[in-house]
Amino acid sequence: MVEPSSKDISPATATVDVVVVGAGFSGLYLLHKLRQLGFSTRVLEAAGDVGGTWYWNRYPGARCDIPTTDYTYSFDPDLEKAWTWSEKYATQPEILRYAQFVAERYDLRRDIDFDTRVVAARWDDEAEHWQVRTDTGRDIRCRYYVMASGCLSLPKTPDIPGAERFKGEVFFTSRWPHEGVDFSGKRVAVIGTGSSGIQSIPIMARQASQLTVFQRTPNFSIPAGNGPVRPERRAPLEADREAYRREAKWSRAGVPNEQTQVYGRYSPPQVHRERFEAAWQSGELIPMLAVFADQILFRDANAIVAGMVHEKIREVVQDPQLAELLSPRDHPFGTKRPCLDSGYYATFNLPHVRLVDLRRHPIETITETGIALAGETMAFDAIVYATGFDAMTGAIVSVDITGRDGITLKQKWAHGPQTYLGLMAAGFPNLFTITGPGSPSVLSNMMVSIEQHVDWLADCLVRLRADGMTTIEPTETAETGWVTHVNDCAGITLYPTADSWYMGANVPGKPRGFLPYVGGVDAYRGACDEVAACDYLGFRRSGAKGTRCTDGVVRRLQPDVAMVLQMMAQLNLPTFDSLPVGQARALLQQLSAARPPGPAVGDTVDGSLPGAAGPLAYRLYRPAGPGPHPVVVYFHGGGWVLGSHESDDPLCRDLCRRSDALILSVNYRHAPEARFPAAADDGLAAVRWVAAHAAELGGIPGALAVAGWSAGANVAAVTCQQARDHGGPAISGQLLLAPVTDCGMSTPSFDENAEGYVLTASLMKWFWDQYADAAERPHPKASPLRADDLSRLPPAFVVTCQFDPLRDEGIAYARALAAAGTPARWITARGHTHTSPTMVDVVVSGEQVRGEMADALRGFFKAAAPA
């Protein structure tokens, strides 16, 4: 495999294909897999035996928080038959025995160096290998270097003044003595109420004569309800093991769980209670994290779940003030990993257990005999630090890893980790990280994520070998794109709002940023598979036969937009342009009925107004605050063929609430029954009527803007030109979302986005065919971009979408307005399709776009107001 080289090689240096750091569950499976594939592999482990995290974390009450039906290897059916877990949530000793059982079953220890810590690794670009240095003085050279060091394996050093002064016993939950600890009759302090504290405190309370818990931030915890695995929980696995494991691999969190479409913010209290109680009684994290589809997206939905957890705490804790101290208020439920406990809250009812709120009574210093607060000094026989880990990145950058051009990984990650797929980093060829930052890792069943990473890595090495390639490295384009995607996924959730170790906030000086990938195990697996299938998209590979690079970005859509497209594809709906017009309209109504209703507004009123050829229906949305308000006449989308004054209801509600303006959504005549220029003529008639009746509607006379989406934006733009040319009324501004501005359909965006993004090139052609004859389409009342004069028009705010056939003509219209002296500003909604910004409460990433639209409306009225 690896050819020897004389450069910088000492007699003590060994040479292998792959060096793996860590003999936890990642390292063990990787060793087994690579050995089967014929790669010489050496595993380096700082501990005295296998087990990784479960070798070190021996604190009282340590258990996994994923049910043992799922927290297990799945790569070998015979292994599953050979091992039976004794409980729903296995204890640390049993999990360690399982790791040892696996090592023995596959004879893995012979390729593991125990009590060996890696201190440095350096890439030799000329020889194309890694030089790995250990604390034993024995170096190892390898072609491929894998950090399988775990996400929660580097303990966080307590940053408490005087910690070194204490003369009593000191313990860390992350490095518990192997022989155990007896606290009988002792005064014990526990600092920290994360997972290890919550698991260990009830057990320590049974022994200690006095237990004082120092809490800075209360955490949410759920009763585990541990015991034998319930028959109904085991039944699906026993009925069809392969199907169960396959479902886990393509689930959101690596555990089979039905995804709900129930929104907390739109469902009644009875549904809230029923769903919460079912999840609570399950004693499992994943059901509790998925009570509602929107609980990790919106604070009001999350508050429903959090409030019911608070109720549970108050039911258990007898002292109301103490119950309040134990109830988390500073972060939404789930934004810090909730804990599973066995009697945690009840422990505080015991007379010898005390809780100290560090926010009100911070520790001033650790003394020789105890802990000093402001105004109180407490004596202790032992202090237990349950202060957690430098998660996700700490164990990786604790090794001095130097890549190309002498740049260390620690330097590269100085402002936050940059990876491609959480697997590799640009500038560090042949370096892999198992469950690294930017992968699902700690937000998933780690066993499923570990196996997925190991399998992908092994397949990659086999492919490299088959193709005669010796190095692989991500491109900067691919890496930047993945980091953006990871941040996009986090950005639509509440996760970044919490000071959690997910964000690196528990380590002073650590860059703040969301470390894992929240897009889901299923979405992540799909991305990794796609990368491999597309000739390793985003990677540069080289070898004796030359270099091969398929550069690009694997995920460019906003994550929630991609989810919507995937769901629509699964429905296998007919396209609008494949249906008669009547059926197309019925399909749109059917789809609209299934969407969330959008935010509440002060009031809605349905009415009618005179159009160019008869009455037009409208719906008026009034803000909750006292009027009068500015008025926005809104024209709906639908290609002049589909939709009505009600069809964009959630968007109109959202704009009303955000802009504090009256939104009057007006219908207009539709093609093919009423072809060009019917819609344009109705637009002008509607705006004139609204301007004349603004005060009656509750509006401010003279404070009038127009807005529209798609064909409705076309009507809005044409109306502004018509009003200028035919005697008004005065319009303060025009908000154009994904507008149709030209009939040409020949821009690059029509080619790039012709298929796959709801509005297709063929559908747009169908709309034009319904609306206007070919000879009529260049007229400015149909194609406003083709107007001879674009000056003296109302200020415009134009929103285009990256994955929209209409993108380029929208940008062209904004630029043409600006060139003619009309104030115009435009943005392109990155990662969005033609329809996605309108999908209120479904596409959360559209909130920023909708916020900018509302700001633009406010700006129109502010600019138009008299000085």
PDB file of C-alpha atoms in Angstrom, residues 68-283:
ATOM      1  CA  THR A  68     -30.195   0.417  23.491  1.00  0.00           C
ATOM      2  CA  THR A  69     -32.444  -0.914  20.735  1.00  0.00           C
ATOM      3  CA  ASP A  70     -30.800   1.827  18.662  1.00  0.00           C
ATOM      4  CA  TYR A  71     -27.500   2.557  20.425  1.00  0.00           C
ATOM      5  CA  THR A  72     -25.776  -0.458  18.932  1.00  0.00           C
ATOM      6  CA  TYR A  73     -23.754  -1.485  15.909  1.00  0.00           C
ATOM      7  CA  SER A  74     -25.859  -2.632  12.970  1.00  0.00           C
ATOM      8  CA  PHE A  75     -23.138  -3.676  10.510  1.00  0.00           C
ATOM      9  CA  ASP A  76     -23.248  -7.359  11.490  1.00  0.00           C
ATOM     10  CA  PRO A  77     -26.577  -9.127  12.162  1.00  0.00           C
ATOM     11  CA  ASP A  78     -24.739 -11.915  13.954  1.00  0.00           C
ATOM     12  CA  LEU A  79     -23.259  -9.408  16.391  1.00  0.00           C
ATOM     13  CA  GLU A  80     -26.771  -8.222  17.274  1.00  0.00           C
ATOM     14  CA  LYS A  81     -27.824 -11.803  17.903  1.00  0.00           C
ATOM     15  CA  ALA A  82     -24.775 -12.415  20.072  1.00  0.00           C
ATOM     16  CA  TRP A  83     -25.373  -9.459  22.402  1.00  0.00           C
ATOM     17  CA  THR A  84     -28.480  -8.572  24.375  1.00  0.00           C
ATOM     18  CA  TRP A  85     -28.772  -5.353  26.334  1.00  0.00           C
ATOM     19  CA  SER A  86     -30.186  -5.651  29.827  1.00  0.00           C
ATOM     20  CA  GLU A  87     -31.962  -2.269  30.008  1.00  0.00           C
ATOM     21  CA  LYS A  88     -33.674   0.414  27.981  1.00  0.00           C
ATOM     22  CA  TYR A  89     -30.738   2.744  28.728  1.00  0.00           C
ATOM     23  CA  ALA A  90     -27.524   0.860  29.386  1.00  0.00           C
ATOM     24  CA  THR A  91     -25.130   1.945  32.129  1.00  0.00           C
ATOM     25  CA  GLN A  92     -21.525   2.850  31.436  1.00  0.00           C
ATOM     26  CA  PRO A  93     -20.150  -0.506  32.670  1.00  0.00           C
ATOM     27  CA  GLU A  94     -22.431  -2.425  30.311  1.00  0.00           C
ATOM     28  CA  ILE A  95     -21.598  -0.167  27.354  1.00  0.00           C
ATOM     29  CA  LEU A  96     -17.892  -0.607  28.092  1.00  0.00           C
ATOM     30  CA  ARG A  97     -18.365  -4.372  28.224  1.00  0.00           C
ATOM     31  CA  TYR A  98     -20.068  -4.165  24.833  1.00  0.00           C
ATOM     32  CA  ALA A  99     -17.087  -2.320  23.339  1.00  0.00           C
ATOM     33  CA  GLN A 100     -14.749  -4.917  24.840  1.00  0.00           C
ATOM     34  CA  PHE A 101     -16.969  -7.702  23.505  1.00  0.00           C
ATOM     35  CA  VAL A 102     -16.731  -6.230  19.995  1.00  0.00           C
ATOM     36  CA  ALA A 103     -12.946  -5.893  20.265  1.00  0.00           C
ATOM     37  CA  GLU A 104     -12.639  -9.513  21.295  1.00  0.00           C
ATOM     38  CA  ARG A 105     -15.130 -10.850  18.741  1.00  0.00           C
ATOM     39  CA  TYR A 106     -13.218  -9.320  15.833  1.00  0.00           C
ATOM     40  CA  ASP A 107      -9.727  -9.618  17.358  1.00  0.00           C
ATOM     41  CA  LEU A 108      -9.175  -5.847  17.150  1.00  0.00           C
ATOM     42  CA  ARG A 109      -6.756  -5.287  20.014  1.00  0.00           C
ATOM     43  CA  ARG A 110      -3.774  -6.626  18.089  1.00  0.00           C
ATOM     44  CA  ASP A 111      -3.866  -3.517  15.886  1.00  0.00           C
ATOM     45  CA  ILE A 112      -4.355  -1.018  18.713  1.00  0.00           C
ATOM     46  CA  ASP A 113      -1.601   0.745  20.655  1.00  0.00           C
ATOM     47  CA  PHE A 114      -3.011   1.563  24.096  1.00  0.00           C
ATOM     48  CA  ASP A 115      -1.612   4.170  26.492  1.00  0.00           C
ATOM     49  CA  THR A 116      -0.430   6.035  23.404  1.00  0.00           C
ATOM     50  CA  ARG A 117      -1.344   9.666  22.886  1.00  0.00           C
ATOM     51  CA  VAL A 118      -0.863  11.427  19.567  1.00  0.00           C
ATOM     52  CA  VAL A 119       0.821  14.792  20.078  1.00  0.00           C
ATOM     53  CA  ALA A 120       1.394  15.926  16.490  1.00  0.00           C
ATOM     54  CA  ALA A 121       0.798  15.032  12.872  1.00  0.00           C
ATOM     55  CA  ARG A 122       2.418  16.711   9.873  1.00  0.00           C
ATOM     56  CA  TRP A 123       1.604  16.359   6.192  1.00  0.00           C
ATOM     57  CA  ASP A 124       4.597  15.730   3.898  1.00  0.00           C
ATOM     58  CA  ASP A 125       3.461  17.104   0.555  1.00  0.00           C
ATOM     59  CA  GLU A 126       6.392  15.685  -1.382  1.00  0.00           C
ATOM     60  CA  ALA A 127       6.050  12.142  -0.066  1.00  0.00           C
ATOM     61  CA  GLU A 128       2.248  12.398   0.204  1.00  0.00           C
ATOM     62  CA  HIS A 129       2.008  10.951   3.670  1.00  0.00           C
ATOM     63  CA  TRP A 130       1.322  11.956   7.260  1.00  0.00           C
ATOM     64  CA  GLN A 131       4.015  11.781   9.890  1.00  0.00           C
ATOM     65  CA  VAL A 132       2.335  11.035  13.228  1.00  0.00           C
ATOM     66  CA  ARG A 133       4.209  11.616  16.479  1.00  0.00           C
ATOM     67  CA  THR A 134       3.192   9.991  19.773  1.00  0.00           C
ATOM     68  CA  ASP A 135       4.104  10.573  23.385  1.00  0.00           C
ATOM     69  CA  THR A 136       5.836   7.177  23.476  1.00  0.00           C
ATOM     70  CA  GLY A 137       8.567   8.334  21.103  1.00  0.00           C
ATOM     71  CA  ARG A 138       7.360   5.994  18.376  1.00  0.00           C
ATOM     72  CA  ASP A 139       6.401   7.749  15.161  1.00  0.00           C
ATOM     73  CA  ILE A 140       4.115   6.294  12.530  1.00  0.00           C
ATOM     74  CA  ARG A 141       3.913   7.224   8.899  1.00  0.00           C
ATOM     75  CA  CYS A 142       0.651   6.738   7.014  1.00  0.00           C
ATOM     76  CA  ARG A 143      -1.064   7.619   3.780  1.00  0.00           C
ATOM     77  CA  TYR A 144      -4.391   8.397   5.477  1.00  0.00           C
ATOM     78  CA  TYR A 145      -4.856   9.896   8.917  1.00  0.00           C
ATOM     79  CA  VAL A 146      -8.218   9.643  10.705  1.00  0.00           C
ATOM     80  CA  MET A 147      -9.254  11.525  13.834  1.00  0.00           C
ATOM     81  CA  ALA A 148     -11.846   9.270  15.505  1.00  0.00           C
ATOM     82  CA  SER A 149     -11.295  10.998  18.813  1.00  0.00           C
ATOM     83  CA  GLY A 150     -14.955  11.622  19.699  1.00  0.00           C
ATOM     84  CA  CYS A 151     -17.138  14.691  20.069  1.00  0.00           C
ATOM     85  CA  LEU A 152     -17.193  14.753  23.892  1.00  0.00           C
ATOM     86  CA  SER A 153     -13.760  13.527  24.879  1.00  0.00           C
ATOM     87  CA  LEU A 154     -11.656  16.560  25.844  1.00  0.00           C
ATOM     88  CA  PRO A 155     -12.679  17.708  29.354  1.00  0.00           C
ATOM     89  CA  LYS A 156     -13.228  21.409  29.880  1.00  0.00           C
ATOM     90  CA  THR A 157     -10.855  22.848  32.447  1.00  0.00           C
ATOM     91  CA  PRO A 158     -12.773  24.602  35.252  1.00  0.00           C
ATOM     92  CA  ASP A 159     -12.312  28.368  35.032  1.00  0.00           C
ATOM     93  CA  ILE A 160     -12.987  29.030  38.735  1.00  0.00           C
ATOM     94  CA  PRO A 161     -10.602  31.158  40.839  1.00  0.00           C
ATOM     95  CA  GLY A 162      -8.702  29.207  43.470  1.00  0.00           C
ATOM     96  CA  ALA A 163      -9.564  25.771  42.101  1.00  0.00           C
ATOM     97  CA  GLU A 164      -6.013  24.588  42.716  1.00  0.00           C
ATOM     98  CA  ARG A 165      -6.135  25.560  46.416  1.00  0.00           C
ATOM     99  CA  PHE A 166      -8.665  23.025  47.642  1.00  0.00           C
ATOM    100  CA  LYS A 167      -7.086  20.417  49.942  1.00  0.00           C
ATOM    101  CA  GLY A 168      -9.972  17.946  49.943  1.00  0.00           C
ATOM    102  CA  GLU A 169     -10.868  15.368  47.331  1.00  0.00           C
ATOM    103  CA  VAL A 170     -11.433  16.634  43.786  1.00  0.00           C
ATOM    104  CA  PHE A 171     -13.217  14.673  41.091  1.00  0.00           C
ATOM    105  CA  PHE A 172     -14.213  15.281  37.470  1.00  0.00           C
ATOM    106  CA  THR A 173     -17.201  13.472  35.991  1.00  0.00           C
ATOM    107  CA  SER A 174     -15.267  13.308  32.721  1.00  0.00           C
ATOM    108  CA  ARG A 175     -12.334  11.446  34.314  1.00  0.00           C
ATOM    109  CA  TRP A 176     -13.865   9.457  37.168  1.00  0.00           C
ATOM    110  CA  PRO A 177     -11.649   7.087  39.161  1.00  0.00           C
ATOM    111  CA  HIS A 178     -11.904   3.539  37.848  1.00  0.00           C
ATOM    112  CA  GLU A 179     -12.199   2.124  41.322  1.00  0.00           C
ATOM    113  CA  GLY A 180     -15.226   4.346  42.072  1.00  0.00           C
ATOM    114  CA  VAL A 181     -15.784   6.811  44.915  1.00  0.00           C
ATOM    115  CA  ASP A 182     -17.599   6.396  48.228  1.00  0.00           C
ATOM    116  CA  PHE A 183     -19.121   9.671  49.495  1.00  0.00           C
ATOM    117  CA  SER A 184     -20.691   8.142  52.601  1.00  0.00           C
ATOM    118  CA  GLY A 185     -20.832  10.664  55.433  1.00  0.00           C
ATOM    119  CA  LYS A 186     -19.093  13.379  53.391  1.00  0.00           C
ATOM    120  CA  ARG A 187     -19.972  16.947  52.579  1.00  0.00           C
ATOM    121  CA  VAL A 188     -19.965  17.087  48.783  1.00  0.00           C
ATOM    122  CA  ALA A 189     -20.173  20.002  46.354  1.00  0.00           C
ATOM    123  CA  VAL A 190     -21.207  19.433  42.750  1.00  0.00           C
ATOM    124  CA  ILE A 191     -20.466  22.243  40.293  1.00  0.00           C
ATOM    125  CA  GLY A 192     -22.455  21.924  37.092  1.00  0.00           C
ATOM    126  CA  THR A 193     -25.903  20.680  36.125  1.00  0.00           C
ATOM    127  CA  GLY A 194     -25.354  19.353  32.635  1.00  0.00           C
ATOM    128  CA  SER A 195     -25.948  15.741  31.691  1.00  0.00           C
ATOM    129  CA  SER A 196     -23.260  14.257  33.910  1.00  0.00           C
ATOM    130  CA  GLY A 197     -24.398  16.320  36.888  1.00  0.00           C
ATOM    131  CA  ILE A 198     -28.057  15.456  36.407  1.00  0.00           C
ATOM    132  CA  GLN A 199     -27.265  11.743  36.111  1.00  0.00           C
ATOM    133  CA  SER A 200     -24.881  11.606  39.063  1.00  0.00           C
ATOM    134  CA  ILE A 201     -26.500  13.951  41.614  1.00  0.00           C
ATOM    135  CA  PRO A 202     -29.312  11.546  42.684  1.00  0.00           C
ATOM    136  CA  ILE A 203     -26.782   8.767  43.317  1.00  0.00           C
ATOM    137  CA  MET A 204     -24.327  10.975  45.202  1.00  0.00           C
ATOM    138  CA  ALA A 205     -27.217  12.260  47.312  1.00  0.00           C
ATOM    139  CA  ARG A 206     -27.874   8.726  48.548  1.00  0.00           C
ATOM    140  CA  GLN A 207     -24.357   8.570  50.016  1.00  0.00           C
ATOM    141  CA  ALA A 208     -23.364  12.075  51.048  1.00  0.00           C
ATOM    142  CA  SER A 209     -24.309  13.510  54.424  1.00  0.00           C
ATOM    143  CA  GLN A 210     -24.619  16.894  52.733  1.00  0.00           C
ATOM    144  CA  LEU A 211     -24.857  17.593  49.010  1.00  0.00           C
ATOM    145  CA  THR A 212     -24.712  21.123  47.643  1.00  0.00           C
ATOM    146  CA  VAL A 213     -25.377  21.638  43.953  1.00  0.00           C
ATOM    147  CA  PHE A 214     -24.007  24.793  42.340  1.00  0.00           C
ATOM    148  CA  GLN A 215     -26.121  25.647  39.319  1.00  0.00           C
ATOM    149  CA  ARG A 216     -25.394  28.431  36.865  1.00  0.00           C
ATOM    150  CA  THR A 217     -27.969  27.430  34.259  1.00  0.00           C
ATOM    151  CA  PRO A 218     -30.844  24.992  34.858  1.00  0.00           C
ATOM    152  CA  ASN A 219     -31.276  22.350  32.200  1.00  0.00           C
ATOM    153  CA  PHE A 220     -34.361  20.607  30.920  1.00  0.00           C
ATOM    154  CA  SER A 221     -34.510  16.966  31.969  1.00  0.00           C
ATOM    155  CA  ILE A 222     -36.954  14.167  31.289  1.00  0.00           C
ATOM    156  CA  PRO A 223     -37.566  11.075  33.442  1.00  0.00           C
ATOM    157  CA  ALA A 224     -35.930   8.174  31.625  1.00  0.00           C
ATOM    158  CA  GLY A 225     -38.332   5.543  32.905  1.00  0.00           C
ATOM    159  CA  ASN A 226     -35.507   3.065  32.719  1.00  0.00           C
ATOM    160  CA  GLY A 227     -35.920  -0.675  33.036  1.00  0.00           C
ATOM    161  CA  PRO A 228     -36.238  -3.635  30.702  1.00  0.00           C
ATOM    162  CA  VAL A 229     -36.903  -2.772  27.071  1.00  0.00           C
ATOM    163  CA  ARG A 230     -40.668  -2.714  26.560  1.00  0.00           C
ATOM    164  CA  PRO A 231     -41.973  -5.417  24.208  1.00  0.00           C
ATOM    165  CA  GLU A 232     -43.706  -2.859  21.993  1.00  0.00           C
ATOM    166  CA  ARG A 233     -40.422  -0.936  21.642  1.00  0.00           C
ATOM    167  CA  ARG A 234     -38.567  -4.067  20.607  1.00  0.00           C
ATOM    168  CA  ALA A 235     -41.306  -5.461  18.343  1.00  0.00           C
ATOM    169  CA  PRO A 236     -40.496  -3.513  15.124  1.00  0.00           C
ATOM    170  CA  LEU A 237     -36.830  -4.495  15.380  1.00  0.00           C
ATOM    171  CA  GLU A 238     -37.626  -8.157  15.945  1.00  0.00           C
ATOM    172  CA  ALA A 239     -40.236  -8.204  13.177  1.00  0.00           C
ATOM    173  CA  ASP A 240     -37.866  -6.930  10.490  1.00  0.00           C
ATOM    174  CA  ARG A 241     -34.398  -5.998  11.610  1.00  0.00           C
ATOM    175  CA  GLU A 242     -33.205  -4.883   8.167  1.00  0.00           C
ATOM    176  CA  ALA A 243     -36.194  -2.603   7.621  1.00  0.00           C
ATOM    177  CA  TYR A 244     -35.815  -1.093  11.103  1.00  0.00           C
ATOM    178  CA  ARG A 245     -32.109  -0.353  10.630  1.00  0.00           C
ATOM    179  CA  ARG A 246     -32.732   1.032   7.153  1.00  0.00           C
ATOM    180  CA  GLU A 247     -35.419   3.349   8.527  1.00  0.00           C
ATOM    181  CA  ALA A 248     -32.982   4.521  11.205  1.00  0.00           C
ATOM    182  CA  LYS A 249     -30.364   5.350   8.577  1.00  0.00           C
ATOM    183  CA  TRP A 250     -32.853   7.508   6.679  1.00  0.00           C
ATOM    184  CA  SER A 251     -34.495   9.135   9.693  1.00  0.00           C
ATOM    185  CA  ARG A 252     -33.954  12.654  11.012  1.00  0.00           C
ATOM    186  CA  ALA A 253     -32.033  11.620  14.135  1.00  0.00           C
ATOM    187  CA  GLY A 254     -30.879   8.081  13.479  1.00  0.00           C
ATOM    188  CA  VAL A 255     -33.805   6.518  15.359  1.00  0.00           C
ATOM    189  CA  PRO A 256     -37.035   5.535  13.598  1.00  0.00           C
ATOM    190  CA  ASN A 257     -39.653   8.110  14.551  1.00  0.00           C
ATOM    191  CA  GLU A 258     -42.713   9.319  12.708  1.00  0.00           C
ATOM    192  CA  GLN A 259     -42.415  12.949  11.692  1.00  0.00           C
ATOM    193  CA  THR A 260     -45.379  15.063  12.704  1.00  0.00           C
ATOM    194  CA  GLN A 261     -46.979  17.825  10.681  1.00  0.00           C
ATOM    195  CA  VAL A 262     -48.786  19.200  13.751  1.00  0.00           C
ATOM    196  CA  TYR A 263     -47.852  22.831  14.402  1.00  0.00           C
ATOM    197  CA  GLY A 264     -47.862  23.931  18.020  1.00  0.00           C
ATOM    198  CA  ARG A 265     -48.748  27.511  17.161  1.00  0.00           C
ATOM    199  CA  TYR A 266     -51.857  26.460  15.235  1.00  0.00           C
ATOM    200  CA  SER A 267     -53.148  23.479  17.213  1.00  0.00           C
ATOM    201  CA  PRO A 268     -55.533  23.628  20.225  1.00  0.00           C
ATOM    202  CA  PRO A 269     -54.550  23.072  23.888  1.00  0.00           C
ATOM    203  CA  GLN A 270     -56.048  19.589  23.925  1.00  0.00           C
ATOM    204  CA  VAL A 271     -53.714  18.523  21.111  1.00  0.00           C
ATOM    205  CA  HIS A 272     -50.815  20.189  22.912  1.00  0.00           C
ATOM    206  CA  ARG A 273     -51.463  18.165  26.038  1.00  0.00           C
ATOM    207  CA  GLU A 274     -52.070  14.851  24.285  1.00  0.00           C
ATOM    208  CA  ARG A 275     -48.916  15.028  22.217  1.00  0.00           C
ATOM    209  CA  PHE A 276     -46.768  16.256  25.090  1.00  0.00           C
ATOM    210  CA  GLU A 277     -47.949  13.587  27.521  1.00  0.00           C
ATOM    211  CA  ALA A 278     -47.347  10.812  24.974  1.00  0.00           C
ATOM    212  CA  ALA A 279     -43.794  12.043  24.405  1.00  0.00           C
ATOM    213  CA  TRP A 280     -43.170  12.540  28.138  1.00  0.00           C
ATOM    214  CA  GLN A 281     -44.347   9.033  28.976  1.00  0.00           C
ATOM    215  CA  SER A 282     -42.058   7.550  26.322  1.00  0.00           C
ATOM    216  CA  GLY A 283     -39.046   8.658  28.366  1.00  0.00           C
TER     217      GLY A 283
END
